[in-house]
Tab-separated table of C-alpha atoms in Angstrom:
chain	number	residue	atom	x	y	z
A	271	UNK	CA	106.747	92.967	108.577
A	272	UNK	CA	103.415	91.447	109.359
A	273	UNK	CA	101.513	88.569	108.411
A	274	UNK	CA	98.190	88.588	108.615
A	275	UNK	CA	97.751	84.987	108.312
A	276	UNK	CA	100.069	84.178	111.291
A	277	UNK	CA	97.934	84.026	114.113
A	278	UNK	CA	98.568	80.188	115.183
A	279	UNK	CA	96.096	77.884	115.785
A	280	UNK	CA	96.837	77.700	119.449
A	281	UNK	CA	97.306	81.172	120.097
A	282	UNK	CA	94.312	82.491	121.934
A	283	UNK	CA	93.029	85.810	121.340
A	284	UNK	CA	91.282	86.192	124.317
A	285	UNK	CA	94.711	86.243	126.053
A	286	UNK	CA	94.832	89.719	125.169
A	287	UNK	CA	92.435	91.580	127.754
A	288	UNK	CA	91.967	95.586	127.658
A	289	UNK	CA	95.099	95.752	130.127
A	290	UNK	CA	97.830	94.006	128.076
A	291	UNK	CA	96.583	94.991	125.042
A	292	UNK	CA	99.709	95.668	122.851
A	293	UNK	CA	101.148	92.853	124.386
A	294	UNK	CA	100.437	90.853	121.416
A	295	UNK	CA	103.422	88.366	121.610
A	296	UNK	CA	103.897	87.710	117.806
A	297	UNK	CA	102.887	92.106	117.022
A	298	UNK	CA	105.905	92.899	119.982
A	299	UNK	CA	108.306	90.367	118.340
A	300	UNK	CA	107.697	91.865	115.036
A	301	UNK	CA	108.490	95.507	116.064
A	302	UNK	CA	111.778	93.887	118.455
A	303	UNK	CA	112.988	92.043	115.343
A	304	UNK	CA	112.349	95.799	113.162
A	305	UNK	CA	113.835	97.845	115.726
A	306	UNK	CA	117.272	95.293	115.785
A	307	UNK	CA	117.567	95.503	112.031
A	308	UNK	CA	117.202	99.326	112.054
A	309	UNK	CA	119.659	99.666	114.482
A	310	UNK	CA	121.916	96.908	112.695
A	311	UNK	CA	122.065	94.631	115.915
A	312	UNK	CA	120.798	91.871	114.180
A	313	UNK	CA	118.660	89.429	111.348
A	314	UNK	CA	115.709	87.744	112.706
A	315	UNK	CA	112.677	87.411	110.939
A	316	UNK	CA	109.177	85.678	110.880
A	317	UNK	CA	108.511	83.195	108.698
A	318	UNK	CA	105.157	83.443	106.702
A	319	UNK	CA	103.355	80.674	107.361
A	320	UNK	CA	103.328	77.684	105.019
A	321	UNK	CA	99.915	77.404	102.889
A	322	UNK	CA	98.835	75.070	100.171
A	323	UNK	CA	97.148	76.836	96.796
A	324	UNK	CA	94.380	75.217	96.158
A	325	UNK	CA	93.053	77.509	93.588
A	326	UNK	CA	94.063	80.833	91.434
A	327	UNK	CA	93.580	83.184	88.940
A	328	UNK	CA	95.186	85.245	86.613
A	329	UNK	CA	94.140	89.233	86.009
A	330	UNK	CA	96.463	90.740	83.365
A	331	UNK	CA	99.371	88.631	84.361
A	332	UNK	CA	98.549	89.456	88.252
A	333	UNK	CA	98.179	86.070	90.253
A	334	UNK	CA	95.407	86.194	92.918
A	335	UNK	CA	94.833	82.751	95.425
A	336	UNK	CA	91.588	82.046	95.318
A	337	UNK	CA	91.361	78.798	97.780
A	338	UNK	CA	94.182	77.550	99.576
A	339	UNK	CA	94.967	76.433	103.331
A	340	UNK	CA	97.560	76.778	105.882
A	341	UNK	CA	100.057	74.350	106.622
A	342	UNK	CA	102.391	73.514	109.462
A	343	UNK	CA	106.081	75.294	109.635
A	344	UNK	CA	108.521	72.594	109.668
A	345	UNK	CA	110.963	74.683	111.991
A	346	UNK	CA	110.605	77.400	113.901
A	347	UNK	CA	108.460	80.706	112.947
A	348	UNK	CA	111.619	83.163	113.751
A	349	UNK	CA	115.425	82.581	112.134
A	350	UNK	CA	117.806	84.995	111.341
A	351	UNK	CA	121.936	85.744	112.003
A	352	UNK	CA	123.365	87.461	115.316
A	353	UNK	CA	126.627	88.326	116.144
A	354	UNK	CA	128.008	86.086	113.742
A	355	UNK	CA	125.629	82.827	114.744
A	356	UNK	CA	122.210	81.085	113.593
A	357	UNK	CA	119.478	81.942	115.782
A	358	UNK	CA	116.243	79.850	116.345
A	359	UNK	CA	113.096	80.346	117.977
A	360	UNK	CA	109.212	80.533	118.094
A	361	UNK	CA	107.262	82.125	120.293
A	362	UNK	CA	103.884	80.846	122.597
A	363	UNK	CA	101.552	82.075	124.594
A	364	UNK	CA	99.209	80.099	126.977
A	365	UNK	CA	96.270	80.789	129.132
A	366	UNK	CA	97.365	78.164	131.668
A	367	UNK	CA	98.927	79.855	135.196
A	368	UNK	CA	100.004	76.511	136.172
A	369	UNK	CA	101.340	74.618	133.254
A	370	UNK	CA	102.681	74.993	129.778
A	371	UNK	CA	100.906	72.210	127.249
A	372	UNK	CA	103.478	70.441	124.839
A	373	UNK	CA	100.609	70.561	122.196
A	374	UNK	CA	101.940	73.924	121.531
A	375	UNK	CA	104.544	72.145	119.931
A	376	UNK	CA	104.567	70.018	116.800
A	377	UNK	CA	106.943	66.845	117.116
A	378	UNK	CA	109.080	68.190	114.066
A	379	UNK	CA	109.447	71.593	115.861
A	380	UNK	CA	110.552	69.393	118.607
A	381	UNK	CA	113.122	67.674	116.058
A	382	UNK	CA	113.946	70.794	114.778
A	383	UNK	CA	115.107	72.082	118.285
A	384	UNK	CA	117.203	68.775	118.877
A	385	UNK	CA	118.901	69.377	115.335
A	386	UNK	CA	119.774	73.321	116.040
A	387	UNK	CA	121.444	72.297	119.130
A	388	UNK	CA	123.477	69.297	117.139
A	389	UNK	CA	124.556	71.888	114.349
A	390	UNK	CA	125.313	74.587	116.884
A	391	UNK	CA	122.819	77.042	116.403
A	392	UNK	CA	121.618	78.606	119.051
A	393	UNK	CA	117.340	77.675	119.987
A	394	UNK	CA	114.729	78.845	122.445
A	395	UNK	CA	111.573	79.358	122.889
A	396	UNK	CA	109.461	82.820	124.120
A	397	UNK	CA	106.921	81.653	126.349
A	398	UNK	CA	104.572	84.142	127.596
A	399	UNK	CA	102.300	82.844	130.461
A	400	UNK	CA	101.070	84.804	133.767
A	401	UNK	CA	101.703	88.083	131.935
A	402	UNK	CA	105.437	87.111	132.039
A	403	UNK	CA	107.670	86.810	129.063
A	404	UNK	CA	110.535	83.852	129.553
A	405	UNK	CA	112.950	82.907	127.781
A	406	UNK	CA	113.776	78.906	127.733
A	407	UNK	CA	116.411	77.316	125.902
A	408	UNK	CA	116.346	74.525	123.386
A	409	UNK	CA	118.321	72.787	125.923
A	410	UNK	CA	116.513	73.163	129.219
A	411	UNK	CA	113.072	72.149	126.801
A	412	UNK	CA	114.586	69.003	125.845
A	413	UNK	CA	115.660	68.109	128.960
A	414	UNK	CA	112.292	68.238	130.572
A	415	UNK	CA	110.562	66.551	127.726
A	416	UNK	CA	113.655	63.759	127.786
A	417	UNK	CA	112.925	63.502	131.813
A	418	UNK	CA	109.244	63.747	132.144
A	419	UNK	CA	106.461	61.643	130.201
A	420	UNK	CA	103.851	64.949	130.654
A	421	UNK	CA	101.949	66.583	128.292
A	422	UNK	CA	102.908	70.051	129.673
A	423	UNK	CA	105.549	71.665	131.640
A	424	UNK	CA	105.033	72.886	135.172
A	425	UNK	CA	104.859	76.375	135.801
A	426	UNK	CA	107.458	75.537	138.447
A	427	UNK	CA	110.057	74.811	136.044
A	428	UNK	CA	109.455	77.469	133.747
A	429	UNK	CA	110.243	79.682	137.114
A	430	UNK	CA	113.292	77.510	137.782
A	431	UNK	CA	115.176	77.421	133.902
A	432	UNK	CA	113.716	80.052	131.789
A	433	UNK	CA	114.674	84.012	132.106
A	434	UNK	CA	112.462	86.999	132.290
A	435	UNK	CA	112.408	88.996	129.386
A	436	UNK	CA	112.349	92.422	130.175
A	437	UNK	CA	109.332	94.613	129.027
A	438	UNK	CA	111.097	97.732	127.589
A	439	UNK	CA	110.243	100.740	124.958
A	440	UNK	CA	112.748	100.522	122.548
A	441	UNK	CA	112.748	97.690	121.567
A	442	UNK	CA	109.730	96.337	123.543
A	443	UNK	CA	111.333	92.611	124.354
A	444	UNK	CA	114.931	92.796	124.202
A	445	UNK	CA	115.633	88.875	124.140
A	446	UNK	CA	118.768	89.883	122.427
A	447	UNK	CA	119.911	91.435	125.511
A	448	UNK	CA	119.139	87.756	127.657
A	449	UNK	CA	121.125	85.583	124.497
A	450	UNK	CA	124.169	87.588	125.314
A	451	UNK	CA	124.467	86.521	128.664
A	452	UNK	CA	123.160	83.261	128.273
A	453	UNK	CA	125.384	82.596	124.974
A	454	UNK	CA	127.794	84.593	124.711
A	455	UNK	CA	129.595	84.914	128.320
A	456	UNK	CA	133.254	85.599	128.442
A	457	UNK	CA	132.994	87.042	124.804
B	195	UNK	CA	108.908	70.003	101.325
B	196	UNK	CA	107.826	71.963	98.647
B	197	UNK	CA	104.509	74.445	98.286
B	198	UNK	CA	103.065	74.608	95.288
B	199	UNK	CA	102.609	79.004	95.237
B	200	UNK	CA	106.608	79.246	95.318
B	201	UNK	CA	107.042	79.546	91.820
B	202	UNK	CA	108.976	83.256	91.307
B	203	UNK	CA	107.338	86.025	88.687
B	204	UNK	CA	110.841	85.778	87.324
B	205	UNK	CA	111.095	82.118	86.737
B	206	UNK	CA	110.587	81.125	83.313
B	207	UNK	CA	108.901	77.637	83.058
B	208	UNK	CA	109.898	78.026	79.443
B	209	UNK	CA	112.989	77.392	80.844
B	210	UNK	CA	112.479	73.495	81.487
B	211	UNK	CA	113.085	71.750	78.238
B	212	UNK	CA	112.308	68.200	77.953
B	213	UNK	CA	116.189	67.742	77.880
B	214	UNK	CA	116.421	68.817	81.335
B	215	UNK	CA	113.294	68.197	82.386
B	216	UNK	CA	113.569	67.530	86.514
B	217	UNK	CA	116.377	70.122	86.381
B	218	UNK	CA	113.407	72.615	87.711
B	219	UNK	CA	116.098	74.291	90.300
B	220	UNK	CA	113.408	74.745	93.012
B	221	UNK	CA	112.626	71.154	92.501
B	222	UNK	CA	116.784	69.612	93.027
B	223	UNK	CA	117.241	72.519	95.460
B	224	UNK	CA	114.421	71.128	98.010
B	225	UNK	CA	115.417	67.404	96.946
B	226	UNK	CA	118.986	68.520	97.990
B	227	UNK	CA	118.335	70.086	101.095
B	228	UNK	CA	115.635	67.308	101.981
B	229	UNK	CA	118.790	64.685	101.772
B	230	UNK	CA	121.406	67.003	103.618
B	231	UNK	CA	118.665	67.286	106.263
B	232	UNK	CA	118.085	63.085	106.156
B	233	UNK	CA	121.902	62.670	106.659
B	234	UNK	CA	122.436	65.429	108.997
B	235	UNK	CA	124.168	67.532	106.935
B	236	UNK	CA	122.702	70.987	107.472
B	237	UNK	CA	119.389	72.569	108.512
B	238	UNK	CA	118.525	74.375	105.471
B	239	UNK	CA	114.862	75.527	104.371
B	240	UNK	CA	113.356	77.284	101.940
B	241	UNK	CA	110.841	80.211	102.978
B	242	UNK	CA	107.179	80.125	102.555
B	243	UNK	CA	106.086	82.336	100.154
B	244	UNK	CA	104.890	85.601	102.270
B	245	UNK	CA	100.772	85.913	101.711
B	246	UNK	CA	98.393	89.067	102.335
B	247	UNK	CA	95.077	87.860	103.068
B	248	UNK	CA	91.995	89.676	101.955
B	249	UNK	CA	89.249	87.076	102.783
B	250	UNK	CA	89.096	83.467	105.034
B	251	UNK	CA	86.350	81.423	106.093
B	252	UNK	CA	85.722	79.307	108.936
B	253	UNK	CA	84.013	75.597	108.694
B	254	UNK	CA	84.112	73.964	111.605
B	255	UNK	CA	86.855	75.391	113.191
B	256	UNK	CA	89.108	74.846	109.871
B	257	UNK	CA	90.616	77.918	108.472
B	258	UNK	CA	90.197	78.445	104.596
B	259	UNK	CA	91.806	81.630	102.711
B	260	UNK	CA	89.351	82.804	100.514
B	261	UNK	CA	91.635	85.578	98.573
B	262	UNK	CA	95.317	86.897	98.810
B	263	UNK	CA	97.770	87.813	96.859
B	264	UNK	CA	101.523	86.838	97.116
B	265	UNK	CA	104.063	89.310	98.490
B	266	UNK	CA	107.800	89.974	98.196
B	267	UNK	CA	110.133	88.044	100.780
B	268	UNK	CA	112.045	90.284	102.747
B	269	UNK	CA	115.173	88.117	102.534
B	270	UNK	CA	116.470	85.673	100.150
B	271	UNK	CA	114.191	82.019	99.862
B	272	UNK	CA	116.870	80.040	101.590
B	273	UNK	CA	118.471	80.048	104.734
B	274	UNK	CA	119.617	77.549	107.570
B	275	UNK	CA	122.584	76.213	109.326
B	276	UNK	CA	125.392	74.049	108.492
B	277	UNK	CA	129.042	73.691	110.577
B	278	UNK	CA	127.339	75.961	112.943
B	279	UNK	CA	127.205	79.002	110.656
B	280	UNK	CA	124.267	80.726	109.418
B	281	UNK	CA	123.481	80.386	105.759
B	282	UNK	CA	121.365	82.179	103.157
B	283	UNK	CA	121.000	82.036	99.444
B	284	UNK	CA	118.819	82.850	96.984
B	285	UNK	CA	118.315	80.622	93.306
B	286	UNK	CA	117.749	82.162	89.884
B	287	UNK	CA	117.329	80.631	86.663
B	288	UNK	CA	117.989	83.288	83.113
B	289	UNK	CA	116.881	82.281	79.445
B	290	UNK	CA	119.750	84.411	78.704
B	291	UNK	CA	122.865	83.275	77.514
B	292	UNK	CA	124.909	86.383	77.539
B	293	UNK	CA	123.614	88.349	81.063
B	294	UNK	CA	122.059	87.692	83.849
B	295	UNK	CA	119.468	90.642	84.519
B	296	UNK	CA	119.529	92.508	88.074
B	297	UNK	CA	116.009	92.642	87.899
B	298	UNK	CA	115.597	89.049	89.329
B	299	UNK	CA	117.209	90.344	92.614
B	300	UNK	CA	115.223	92.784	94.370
B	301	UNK	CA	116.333	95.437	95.861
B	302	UNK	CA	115.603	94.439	99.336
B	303	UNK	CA	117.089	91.139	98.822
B	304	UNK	CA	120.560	93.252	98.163
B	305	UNK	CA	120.065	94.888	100.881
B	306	UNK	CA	119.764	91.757	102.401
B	307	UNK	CA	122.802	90.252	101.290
B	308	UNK	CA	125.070	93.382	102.467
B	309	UNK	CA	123.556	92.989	105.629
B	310	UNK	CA	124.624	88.754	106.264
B	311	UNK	CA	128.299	89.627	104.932
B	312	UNK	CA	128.102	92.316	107.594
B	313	UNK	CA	127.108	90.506	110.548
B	314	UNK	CA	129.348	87.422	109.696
B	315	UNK	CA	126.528	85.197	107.590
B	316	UNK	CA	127.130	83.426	104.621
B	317	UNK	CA	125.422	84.117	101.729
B	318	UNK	CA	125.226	83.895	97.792
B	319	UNK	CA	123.617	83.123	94.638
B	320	UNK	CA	122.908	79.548	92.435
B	321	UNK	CA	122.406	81.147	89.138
B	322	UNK	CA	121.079	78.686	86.383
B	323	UNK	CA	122.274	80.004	83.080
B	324	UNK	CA	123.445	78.502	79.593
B	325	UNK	CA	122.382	74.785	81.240
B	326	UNK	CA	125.188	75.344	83.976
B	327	UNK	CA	124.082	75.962	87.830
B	328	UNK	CA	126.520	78.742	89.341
B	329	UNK	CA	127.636	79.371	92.961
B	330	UNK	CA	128.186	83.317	93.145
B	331	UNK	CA	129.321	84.519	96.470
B	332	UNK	CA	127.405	87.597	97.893
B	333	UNK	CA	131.104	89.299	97.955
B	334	UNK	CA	131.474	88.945	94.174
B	335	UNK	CA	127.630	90.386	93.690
B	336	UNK	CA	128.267	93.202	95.511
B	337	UNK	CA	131.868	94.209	94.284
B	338	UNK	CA	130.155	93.614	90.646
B	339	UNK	CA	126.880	96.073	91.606
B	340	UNK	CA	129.498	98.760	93.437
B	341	UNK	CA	131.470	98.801	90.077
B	342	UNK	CA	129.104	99.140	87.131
B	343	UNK	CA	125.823	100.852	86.271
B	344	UNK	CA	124.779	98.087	84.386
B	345	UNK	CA	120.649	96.467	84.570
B	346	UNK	CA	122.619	92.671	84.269
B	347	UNK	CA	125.535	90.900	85.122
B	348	UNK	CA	127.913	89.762	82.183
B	349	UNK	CA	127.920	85.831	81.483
B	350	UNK	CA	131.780	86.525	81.605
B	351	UNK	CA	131.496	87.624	84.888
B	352	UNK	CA	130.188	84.775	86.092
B	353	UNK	CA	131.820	82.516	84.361
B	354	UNK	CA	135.192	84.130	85.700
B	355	UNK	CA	134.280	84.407	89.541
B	356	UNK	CA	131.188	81.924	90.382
B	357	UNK	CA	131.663	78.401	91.231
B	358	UNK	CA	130.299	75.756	88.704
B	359	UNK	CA	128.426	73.072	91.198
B	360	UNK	CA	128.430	69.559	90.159
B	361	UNK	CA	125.266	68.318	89.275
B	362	UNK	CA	125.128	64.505	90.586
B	363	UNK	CA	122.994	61.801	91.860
B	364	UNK	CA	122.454	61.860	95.584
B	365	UNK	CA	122.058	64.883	96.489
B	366	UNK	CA	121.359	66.092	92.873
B	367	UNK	CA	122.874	69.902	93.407
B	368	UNK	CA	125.876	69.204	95.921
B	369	UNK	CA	126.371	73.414	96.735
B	370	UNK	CA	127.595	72.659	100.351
B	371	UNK	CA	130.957	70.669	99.425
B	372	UNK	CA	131.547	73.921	97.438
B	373	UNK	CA	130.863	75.831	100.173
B	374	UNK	CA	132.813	73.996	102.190
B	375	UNK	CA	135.661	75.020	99.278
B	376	UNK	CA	135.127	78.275	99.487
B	377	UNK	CA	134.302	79.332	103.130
B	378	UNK	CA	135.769	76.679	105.438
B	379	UNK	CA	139.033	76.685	104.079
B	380	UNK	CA	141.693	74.926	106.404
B	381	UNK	CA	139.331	73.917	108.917
């Protein structure tokens, strides 16, 4: 489940050179979150991005936008249910080998991170950066951003708090694999 | 937060009388969840509309679709967190008075629903019918669809198994204290 429209403002295309190609972060998510539903292990999904009709028209009774624009998610792109709990998380990709820039993320997804954690749901965020995919929770993000007054967060301490996603075949990122052991221990 | 291209195929505008004119359910759904997110409540969103895009254009860096057409959502329109469990639920509105047709749930979104009762979500249906807004619990959809061939569900059916919610004041459509009824029980 695809959406064309999703490519984010901030991600950067050119990330993708000739030798990673297929390591579109969002396109590998996509065939992850498939492959768990196929094989009933869990369900996360994309969100289609928020847009605002402008403009449409009506073809025997078939509704075509003609103008709109996209709009900023309020939450996270990727929710969904797993082993019994909410599940939170977006997914970014930066150019940067030495830091990751907060401008990847909106002050509301910030908010929405702080309010998953309050509810007890559980929230991270994918980060891929130096051709590694890590996984950092909602609570080791907001305890840099609560501790440090920069606009992006050393490399360093992505190294230090986040886990390395293993690139598989089936499915390609098994995150799942990472939340058990982070979130479910002793279960 | 509501977007303007969410309005179903299967939702009748006719629907809206000037009796109950701001009774649009989309409308007191978002209004509901916008004040159960103000006061902590829950986390609860409704999903963009999913988009295919046929044609964008750039002006000065700003993104404009062009043409697309809506899509189906994969899952049902709602879903979030409250008392750390996942939620999902999908909102309906009939002209009838005596059924409520199948056709307004896809058959994805079934699918859908058998799959959050399996892995421990909770999910239903607010059905507006006859001027009353029902809670119907995915458990009671189901064990209706497994046991008759029928294209609609009975108004008696409903009326025997779904929840009546209160319609108030602040928040309008108050679904979570019957949730709280039905699923947290003795907690």
């Amino acid at each position: 489940m695809q959406y064309p429209n999703n490519i984010k403002k901030n991600f950067t295309r050119l990330s993708i050179s000739h030798s990673n190609r297929g390591m579109d972060l969002e396109h590998v998510l996509n065939l992850t979150n498939n492959y768990y539903l196929k094989n009933d292990r869990a369900l996360i999904f994309k969100k289609p991005t928020p847009i605002g009709v402008v403009d449409v028209s009506y073809k025997n009774q078939h509704k075509t936008i003609e103008k709109a624009y996209f709009k900023e998610q309020s939450t996270l792109d990727y929710n969904g249910l797993y082993r019994g709990k909410y599940i939170e998380f977006d997914a970014k990709e930066t150019l940067s080998k030495t830091s990751f820039p907060l401008s990847n993320i909106h002050e509301h997804q910030t908010v929405q991170i702080r309010n998953v954690i309050k509810h007890g749901g559980i929230v991270f965020l994918i980060i891929k950066m130096n051709g590694i995919v890590y996984l950092l929770t909602g609570e080791d993000y907001i305890a840099y951003i609560d501790n440090n007054k920069r606009k992006s967060i050393s490399y360093k301490y992505i190294q230090e708090k986040a886990y390395v996603i293993k690139i598989g075949y089936q499915p390609q990122l098994d995150y799942l694999t990472l939340v058990d052991d982070i979130y479910f221990k002793g279960e």
